[in-house]
Tab-separated table of C-alpha atoms in Angstrom:
chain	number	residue	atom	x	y	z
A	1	UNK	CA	116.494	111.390	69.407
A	2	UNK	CA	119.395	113.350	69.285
A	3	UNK	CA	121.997	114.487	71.308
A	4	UNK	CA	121.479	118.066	72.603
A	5	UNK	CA	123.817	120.758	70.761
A	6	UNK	CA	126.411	122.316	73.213
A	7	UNK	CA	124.535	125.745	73.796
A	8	UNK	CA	126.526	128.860	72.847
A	9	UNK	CA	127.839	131.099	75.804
A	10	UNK	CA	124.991	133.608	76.322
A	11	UNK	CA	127.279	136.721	77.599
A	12	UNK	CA	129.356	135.871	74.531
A	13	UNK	CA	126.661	135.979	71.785
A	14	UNK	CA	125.075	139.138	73.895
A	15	UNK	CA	128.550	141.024	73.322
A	16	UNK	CA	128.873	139.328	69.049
A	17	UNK	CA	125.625	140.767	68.626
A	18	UNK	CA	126.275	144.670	70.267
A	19	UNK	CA	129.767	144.104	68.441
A	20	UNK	CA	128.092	143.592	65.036
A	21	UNK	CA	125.623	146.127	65.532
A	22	UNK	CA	128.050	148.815	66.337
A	23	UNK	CA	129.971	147.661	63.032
A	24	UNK	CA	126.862	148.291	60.786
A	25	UNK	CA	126.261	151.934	62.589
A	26	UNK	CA	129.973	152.848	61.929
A	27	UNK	CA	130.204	151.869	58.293
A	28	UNK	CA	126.598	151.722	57.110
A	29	UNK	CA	124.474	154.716	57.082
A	30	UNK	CA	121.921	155.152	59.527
A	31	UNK	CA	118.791	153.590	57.864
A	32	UNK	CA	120.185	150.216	57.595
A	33	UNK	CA	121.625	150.367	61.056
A	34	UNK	CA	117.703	150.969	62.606
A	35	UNK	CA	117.017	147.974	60.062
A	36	UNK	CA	119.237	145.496	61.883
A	37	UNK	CA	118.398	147.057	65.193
A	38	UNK	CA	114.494	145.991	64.440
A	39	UNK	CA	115.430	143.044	63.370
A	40	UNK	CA	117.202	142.015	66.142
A	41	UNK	CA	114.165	143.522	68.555
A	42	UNK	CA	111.502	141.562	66.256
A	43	UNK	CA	113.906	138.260	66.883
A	44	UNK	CA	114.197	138.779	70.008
A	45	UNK	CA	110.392	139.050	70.897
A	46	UNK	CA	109.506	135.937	68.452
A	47	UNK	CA	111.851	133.972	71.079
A	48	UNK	CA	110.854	135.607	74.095
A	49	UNK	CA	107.348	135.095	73.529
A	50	UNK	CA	108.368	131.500	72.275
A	51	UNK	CA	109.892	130.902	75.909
A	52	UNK	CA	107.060	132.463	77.469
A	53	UNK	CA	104.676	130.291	76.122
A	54	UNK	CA	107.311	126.963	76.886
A	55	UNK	CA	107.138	127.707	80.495
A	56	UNK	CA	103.424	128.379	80.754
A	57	UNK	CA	102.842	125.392	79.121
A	58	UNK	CA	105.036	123.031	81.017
A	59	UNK	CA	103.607	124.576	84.609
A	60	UNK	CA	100.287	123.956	83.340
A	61	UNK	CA	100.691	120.387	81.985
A	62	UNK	CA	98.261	120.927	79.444
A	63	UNK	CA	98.050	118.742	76.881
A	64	UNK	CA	96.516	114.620	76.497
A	65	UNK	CA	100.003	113.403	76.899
A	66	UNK	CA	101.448	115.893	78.915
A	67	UNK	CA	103.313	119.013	78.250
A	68	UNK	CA	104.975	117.427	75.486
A	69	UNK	CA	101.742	117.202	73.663
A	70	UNK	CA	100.826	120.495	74.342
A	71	UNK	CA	104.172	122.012	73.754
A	72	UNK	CA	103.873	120.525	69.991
A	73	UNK	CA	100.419	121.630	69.579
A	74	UNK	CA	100.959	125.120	70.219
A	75	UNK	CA	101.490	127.201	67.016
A	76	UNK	CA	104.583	129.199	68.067
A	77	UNK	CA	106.187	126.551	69.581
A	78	UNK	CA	106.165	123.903	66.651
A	79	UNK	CA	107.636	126.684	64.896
A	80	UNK	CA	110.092	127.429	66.693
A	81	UNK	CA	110.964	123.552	66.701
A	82	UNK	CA	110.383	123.316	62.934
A	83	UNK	CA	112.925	126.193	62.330
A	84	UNK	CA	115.427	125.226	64.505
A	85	UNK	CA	115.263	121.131	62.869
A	86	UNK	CA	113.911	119.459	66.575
A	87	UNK	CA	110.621	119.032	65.780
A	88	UNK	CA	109.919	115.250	66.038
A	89	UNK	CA	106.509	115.056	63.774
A	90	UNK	CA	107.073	114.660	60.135
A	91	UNK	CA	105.817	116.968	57.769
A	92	UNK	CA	102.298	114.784	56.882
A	93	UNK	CA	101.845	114.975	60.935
A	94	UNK	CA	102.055	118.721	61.092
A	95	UNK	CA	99.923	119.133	58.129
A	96	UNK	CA	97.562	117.526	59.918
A	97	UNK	CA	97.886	119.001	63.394
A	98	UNK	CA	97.462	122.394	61.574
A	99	UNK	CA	94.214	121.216	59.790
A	100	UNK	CA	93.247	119.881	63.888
A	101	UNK	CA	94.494	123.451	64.865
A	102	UNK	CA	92.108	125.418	63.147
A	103	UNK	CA	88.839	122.462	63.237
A	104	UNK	CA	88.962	122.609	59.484
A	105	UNK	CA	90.096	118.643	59.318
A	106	UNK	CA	86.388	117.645	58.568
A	107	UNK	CA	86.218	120.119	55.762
A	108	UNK	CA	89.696	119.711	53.802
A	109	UNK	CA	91.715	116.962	53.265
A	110	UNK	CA	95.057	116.604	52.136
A	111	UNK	CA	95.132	115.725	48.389
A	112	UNK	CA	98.796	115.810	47.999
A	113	UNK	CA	101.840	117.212	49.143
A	114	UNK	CA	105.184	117.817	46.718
A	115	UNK	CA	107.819	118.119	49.016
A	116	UNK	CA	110.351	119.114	46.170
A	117	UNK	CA	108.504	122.685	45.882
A	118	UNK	CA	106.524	123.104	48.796
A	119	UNK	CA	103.046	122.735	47.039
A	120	UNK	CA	100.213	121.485	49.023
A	121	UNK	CA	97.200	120.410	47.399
A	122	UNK	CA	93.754	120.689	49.675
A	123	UNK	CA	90.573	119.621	48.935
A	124	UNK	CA	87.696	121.237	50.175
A	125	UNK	CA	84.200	119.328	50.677
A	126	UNK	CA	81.329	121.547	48.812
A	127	UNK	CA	79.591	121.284	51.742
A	128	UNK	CA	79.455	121.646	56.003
A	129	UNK	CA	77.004	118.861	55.572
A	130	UNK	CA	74.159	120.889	56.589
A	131	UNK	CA	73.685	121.738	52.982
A	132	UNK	CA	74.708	125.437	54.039
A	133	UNK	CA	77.852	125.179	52.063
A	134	UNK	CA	80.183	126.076	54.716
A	135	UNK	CA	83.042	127.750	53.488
A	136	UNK	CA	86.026	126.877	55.071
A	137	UNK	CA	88.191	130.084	56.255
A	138	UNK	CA	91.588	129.362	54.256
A	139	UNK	CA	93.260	132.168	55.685
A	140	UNK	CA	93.224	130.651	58.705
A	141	UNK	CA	94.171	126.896	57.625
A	142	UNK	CA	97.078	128.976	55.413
A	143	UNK	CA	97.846	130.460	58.269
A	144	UNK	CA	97.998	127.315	60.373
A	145	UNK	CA	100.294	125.852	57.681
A	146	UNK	CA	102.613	128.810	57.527
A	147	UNK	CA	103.511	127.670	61.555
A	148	UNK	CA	102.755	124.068	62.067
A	149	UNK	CA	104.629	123.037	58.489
A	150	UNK	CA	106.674	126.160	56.836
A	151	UNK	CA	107.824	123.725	54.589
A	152	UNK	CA	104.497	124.136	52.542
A	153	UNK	CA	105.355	127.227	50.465
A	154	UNK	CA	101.546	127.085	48.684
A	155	UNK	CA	98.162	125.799	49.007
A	156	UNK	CA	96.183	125.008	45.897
A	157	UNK	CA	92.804	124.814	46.554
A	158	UNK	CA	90.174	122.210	44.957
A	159	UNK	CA	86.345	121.427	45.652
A	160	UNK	CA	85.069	118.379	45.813
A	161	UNK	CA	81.137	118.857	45.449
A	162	UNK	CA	79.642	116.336	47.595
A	163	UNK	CA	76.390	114.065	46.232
A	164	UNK	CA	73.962	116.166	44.949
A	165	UNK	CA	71.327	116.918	46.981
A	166	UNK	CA	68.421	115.254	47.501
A	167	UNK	CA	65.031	117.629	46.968
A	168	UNK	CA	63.414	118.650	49.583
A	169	UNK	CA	59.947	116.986	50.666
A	170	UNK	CA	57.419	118.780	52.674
A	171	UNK	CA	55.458	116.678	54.804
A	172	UNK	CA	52.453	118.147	56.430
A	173	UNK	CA	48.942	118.255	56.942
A	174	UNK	CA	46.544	117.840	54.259
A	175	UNK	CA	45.124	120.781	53.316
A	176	UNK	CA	41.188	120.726	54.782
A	177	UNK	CA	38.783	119.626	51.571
A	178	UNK	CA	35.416	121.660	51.069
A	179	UNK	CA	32.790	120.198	51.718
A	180	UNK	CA	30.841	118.666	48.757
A	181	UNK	CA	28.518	120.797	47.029
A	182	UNK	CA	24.318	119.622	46.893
């Protein structure tokens, strides 16, 4: 593990931040100053709800293995982690705790994974097993993805029909025979 970075002065980066938004309002026109003022609001949320969820899930110990488990489990935090570098799982671990994430594991598998531009192939079973087809919701695995392992930049999707089906058979009473004609 790591050593911990020194943390930058918070009163400091509060004042570089005011300072740098007062620069953009005095030689930028007004449009692109309310641009950086969102965008500093927006940041500011992501992290503060990021924190948020930190503490509640450390005073709940939630989690198989502790709050550590269920800090890594939790969407917004593993992002947070991934973006910032700490994130201890490796990319194939994430890939699969977002496929966990969204119960989609038993219906897509990981076909392969090209780390050089970010494209993830899944493949998708061509059936829930029920012989219902269930369609898995790929928004939501994409989704998944997008915070669990933003190094996946696309998902190509393939189906993989599963043995074809056996027919049907009825079983049930014989119909009742008529009775013999005299």
């Amino acid at each position: 593990m790591t050593a911990p970075v020194a943390a930058p002065d918070a009163e400091l980066t509060g004042r570089r931040v005011e300072e740098l938004l007062d620069r953009l309002v005095a030689h930028g026109d007004a449009a692109t100053a309310a641009t950086a003022e969102e965008l500093v609001r927006v940041l500011m949320d992501f992290y503060g709800a990021g924190l948020a969820r930190i503490m509640h899930l450390v005073e709940r110990r939630t989690g198989a293995d502790g709050p550590r488990a269920a800090l890594l489990g939790d969407a917004l935090v593993s992002s947070l982690l991934v973006l910032h570098d700490l994130h201890p799982d490796d990319t194939a671990a994430r890939i699969d705790r977002a496929l966990a994430s969204v119960r989609s594991q038993d219906a897509v598998e990981v076909a392969e994974f090209a780390p050089e531009n970010g494209e993830l192939r899944l493949a998708e079973s061509g059936s829930g097993g029920c012989g219902c087809g269930g369609a898995v919701d790929r928004p939501a695995v994409e989704g998944a993805l997008s915070c669990f392992a933003p190094e996946v930049t696309s998902v190509a999707w393939e189906t993989r029909r599963a043995a074809p089906e056996l027919p049907l058979l009825q079983i049930s009473r014989r119909p009742p025979t008529a009775a013999p004609v005299s």
